[in-house]
Structures are given as structure tokens and as C-alpha cells.
Amino acid sequence: MKYFIKEENPNNPYQIFKYEKFEIPLKEIILFKQHQTESVTYALYSEEGIVYLLTSVSVINNCICGNGNYGKPYCKIEEINRYSLDKLDQDAYNWYLTQAR
């Protein structure tokens, strides 16, 4: 993987990154969005045909920055058009509440 190293951890399958922090150039981000009602910012990033949901991110120096603990595989790139912004907001917020904090 380009920005992350996948960590095989059967006790926590959603903890997929070895690195604590990441920086991804904005030009490589599919979507960067503030949740409609909650104070959660999230981004969608695609690598090797998989879209990753990254929560609790910020923009610094034209890069999306955040902690590796806040990412998970979301869907295949060809499936992303099936998701509305409302669905993405809901999934990002649910992921943030259940796993990312």
C-alpha cells in the first residue's frame, strides 16, 4: 500500500494500519467532508481498488492528515456510486462512534 501498511490483527480486524499518522495529498482524496450534523470530518481514499473510510481527519499543507486507527476498508471502487452522501455521513459517524474514538 502506498500510504499505509496493512496490519494483520485477528483480535481487531478494523485496526488496519501500523502507522499512527498519515498524510495523503488532497489530489488523491475522493471526498473530504464534514458530517452534516456532528463534528466529525471524514475522507474517502482509494488504493489498489479499495475505498478506505478515514475519520477524524484534517487538512494541513494540502494533505489529509489523521491517525491510522481511524481507517477501514469501506467498499470496492466500482461500488462507490451506490452510496449517497447521507449514507456516507451515517457510516462515517457510526464508524467514528464504535471504533475510531
PDB file of C-alpha atoms in Angstrom:
ATOM      1  CA  MET A   1       0.000   0.000   0.000  1.00  0.00           C
ATOM      2  CA  LYS A   2       1.172   3.486  -0.749  1.00  0.00           C
ATOM      3  CA  TYR A   3       0.404   5.384   2.477  1.00  0.00           C
ATOM      4  CA  PHE A   4      -0.486   2.623   4.917  1.00  0.00           C
ATOM      5  CA  ILE A   5       0.880  -0.760   5.868  1.00  0.00           C
ATOM      6  CA  LYS A   6      -1.842  -3.292   6.490  1.00  0.00           C
ATOM      7  CA  GLU A   7      -1.604  -4.925   9.882  1.00  0.00           C
ATOM      8  CA  GLU A   8      -2.894  -8.453  10.319  1.00  0.00           C
ATOM      9  CA  ASN A   9      -4.545  -8.447  13.737  1.00  0.00           C
ATOM     10  CA  PRO A  10      -7.247 -11.116  14.242  1.00  0.00           C
ATOM     11  CA  ASN A  11      -8.236  -9.574  17.601  1.00  0.00           C
ATOM     12  CA  ASN A  12      -9.121  -6.263  15.944  1.00  0.00           C
ATOM     13  CA  PRO A  13      -9.795  -6.657  12.201  1.00  0.00           C
ATOM     14  CA  TYR A  14     -10.590  -2.938  11.806  1.00  0.00           C
ATOM     15  CA  GLN A  15      -7.158  -1.837  13.021  1.00  0.00           C
ATOM     16  CA  ILE A  16      -5.562  -1.990   9.618  1.00  0.00           C
ATOM     17  CA  PHE A  17      -2.686   0.470   9.834  1.00  0.00           C
ATOM     18  CA  LYS A  18       0.659   0.060  11.551  1.00  0.00           C
ATOM     19  CA  TYR A  19       1.423   3.775  11.431  1.00  0.00           C
ATOM     20  CA  GLU A  20      -0.107   6.146  13.931  1.00  0.00           C
ATOM     21  CA  LYS A  21      -0.256   9.076  11.490  1.00  0.00           C
ATOM     22  CA  PHE A  22      -0.691   9.568   7.771  1.00  0.00           C
ATOM     23  CA  GLU A  23      -0.600  12.374   5.217  1.00  0.00           C
ATOM     24  CA  ILE A  24      -2.302  11.912   1.856  1.00  0.00           C
ATOM     25  CA  PRO A  25      -2.161  14.669  -0.801  1.00  0.00           C
ATOM     26  CA  LEU A  26      -5.594  16.220  -1.422  1.00  0.00           C
ATOM     27  CA  LYS A  27      -5.402  15.387  -5.135  1.00  0.00           C
ATOM     28  CA  GLU A  28      -5.570  11.680  -4.197  1.00  0.00           C
ATOM     29  CA  ILE A  29      -8.672  12.032  -1.999  1.00  0.00           C
ATOM     30  CA  ILE A  30     -12.069  11.068  -3.456  1.00  0.00           C
ATOM     31  CA  LEU A  31     -14.108  13.025  -0.898  1.00  0.00           C
ATOM     32  CA  PHE A  32     -13.387  15.217   2.116  1.00  0.00           C
ATOM     33  CA  LYS A  33     -16.468  16.171   4.119  1.00  0.00           C
ATOM     34  CA  GLN A  34     -17.735  17.465   7.429  1.00  0.00           C
ATOM     35  CA  HIS A  35     -20.590  15.345   8.801  1.00  0.00           C
ATOM     36  CA  GLN A  36     -23.943  17.111   8.279  1.00  0.00           C
ATOM     37  CA  THR A  37     -24.812  17.447  11.972  1.00  0.00           C
ATOM     38  CA  GLU A  38     -21.934  16.075  14.060  1.00  0.00           C
ATOM     39  CA  SER A  39     -18.397  17.354  14.441  1.00  0.00           C
ATOM     40  CA  VAL A  40     -16.795  14.505  12.526  1.00  0.00           C
ATOM     41  CA  THR A  41     -14.702  15.132   9.429  1.00  0.00           C
ATOM     42  CA  TYR A  42     -14.047  12.222   7.148  1.00  0.00           C
ATOM     43  CA  ALA A  43     -12.407  11.395   3.859  1.00  0.00           C
ATOM     44  CA  LEU A  44     -12.597   8.657   1.265  1.00  0.00           C
ATOM     45  CA  TYR A  45      -9.333   7.459  -0.222  1.00  0.00           C
ATOM     46  CA  SER A  46      -8.849   4.731  -2.823  1.00  0.00           C
ATOM     47  CA  GLU A  47      -5.846   2.499  -3.212  1.00  0.00           C
ATOM     48  CA  GLU A  48      -5.498  -0.772  -5.098  1.00  0.00           C
ATOM     49  CA  GLY A  49      -9.226  -0.758  -5.962  1.00  0.00           C
ATOM     50  CA  ILE A  50     -10.414  -0.433  -2.352  1.00  0.00           C
ATOM     51  CA  VAL A  51     -12.019   2.707  -0.902  1.00  0.00           C
ATOM     52  CA  TYR A  52     -10.999   3.499   2.674  1.00  0.00           C
ATOM     53  CA  LEU A  53     -13.075   5.500   5.133  1.00  0.00           C
ATOM     54  CA  LEU A  54     -10.867   7.781   7.238  1.00  0.00           C
ATOM     55  CA  THR A  55     -12.473   9.670  10.128  1.00  0.00           C
ATOM     56  CA  SER A  56     -11.216  12.452  12.392  1.00  0.00           C
ATOM     57  CA  VAL A  57      -9.099  13.908   9.610  1.00  0.00           C
ATOM     58  CA  SER A  58      -7.949  17.452   8.958  1.00  0.00           C
ATOM     59  CA  VAL A  59      -6.338  19.353   6.090  1.00  0.00           C
ATOM     60  CA  ILE A  60      -2.796  20.564   6.683  1.00  0.00           C
ATOM     61  CA  ASN A  61      -0.491  21.769   3.887  1.00  0.00           C
ATOM     62  CA  ASN A  62      -2.743  20.389   1.117  1.00  0.00           C
ATOM     63  CA  CYS A  63      -2.783  16.939   2.714  1.00  0.00           C
ATOM     64  CA  ILE A  64      -5.399  14.934   4.563  1.00  0.00           C
ATOM     65  CA  CYS A  65      -3.878  14.128   7.932  1.00  0.00           C
ATOM     66  CA  GLY A  66      -5.040  11.805  10.658  1.00  0.00           C
ATOM     67  CA  ASN A  67      -4.375   8.784  12.795  1.00  0.00           C
ATOM     68  CA  GLY A  68      -4.109   5.317  11.318  1.00  0.00           C
ATOM     69  CA  ASN A  69      -6.526   3.901  13.872  1.00  0.00           C
ATOM     70  CA  TYR A  70      -9.319   5.804  12.136  1.00  0.00           C
ATOM     71  CA  GLY A  71      -9.357   3.969   8.837  1.00  0.00           C
ATOM     72  CA  LYS A  72     -11.133   0.920   7.490  1.00  0.00           C
ATOM     73  CA  PRO A  73     -11.831  -0.687   4.130  1.00  0.00           C
ATOM     74  CA  TYR A  74     -15.225   0.642   3.006  1.00  0.00           C
ATOM     75  CA  CYS A  75     -16.038  -0.802  -0.412  1.00  0.00           C
ATOM     76  CA  LYS A  76     -14.583  -1.544  -3.832  1.00  0.00           C
ATOM     77  CA  ILE A  77     -14.003   1.495  -6.043  1.00  0.00           C
ATOM     78  CA  GLU A  78     -16.610   0.341  -8.582  1.00  0.00           C
ATOM     79  CA  GLU A  79     -19.250   0.222  -5.805  1.00  0.00           C
ATOM     80  CA  ILE A  80     -18.810   3.796  -4.536  1.00  0.00           C
ATOM     81  CA  ASN A  81     -21.592   5.209  -6.741  1.00  0.00           C
ATOM     82  CA  ARG A  82     -24.099   3.122  -4.761  1.00  0.00           C
ATOM     83  CA  TYR A  83     -23.589   5.317  -1.693  1.00  0.00           C
ATOM     84  CA  SER A  84     -25.380   8.627  -1.200  1.00  0.00           C
ATOM     85  CA  LEU A  85     -23.844  11.444   0.849  1.00  0.00           C
ATOM     86  CA  ASP A  86     -26.422  10.736   3.570  1.00  0.00           C
ATOM     87  CA  LYS A  87     -25.326   7.091   3.697  1.00  0.00           C
ATOM     88  CA  LEU A  88     -21.661   8.107   3.818  1.00  0.00           C
ATOM     89  CA  ASP A  89     -22.408  10.544   6.659  1.00  0.00           C
ATOM     90  CA  GLN A  90     -24.231   7.833   8.592  1.00  0.00           C
ATOM     91  CA  ASP A  91     -21.495   5.242   8.054  1.00  0.00           C
ATOM     92  CA  ALA A  92     -18.700   7.680   8.924  1.00  0.00           C
ATOM     93  CA  TYR A  93     -20.435   8.747  12.118  1.00  0.00           C
ATOM     94  CA  ASN A  94     -21.247   5.150  13.145  1.00  0.00           C
ATOM     95  CA  TRP A  95     -17.656   4.080  12.468  1.00  0.00           C
ATOM     96  CA  TYR A  96     -16.351   7.030  14.469  1.00  0.00           C
ATOM     97  CA  LEU A  97     -18.600   6.227  17.457  1.00  0.00           C
ATOM     98  CA  THR A  98     -17.998   2.481  17.533  1.00  0.00           C
ATOM     99  CA  GLN A  99     -14.351   2.044  16.540  1.00  0.00           C
ATOM    100  CA  ALA A 100     -12.407   5.201  15.887  1.00  0.00           C
ATOM    101  CA  ARG A 101     -12.552   7.009  19.188  1.00  0.00           C
TER     102      ARG A 101
END
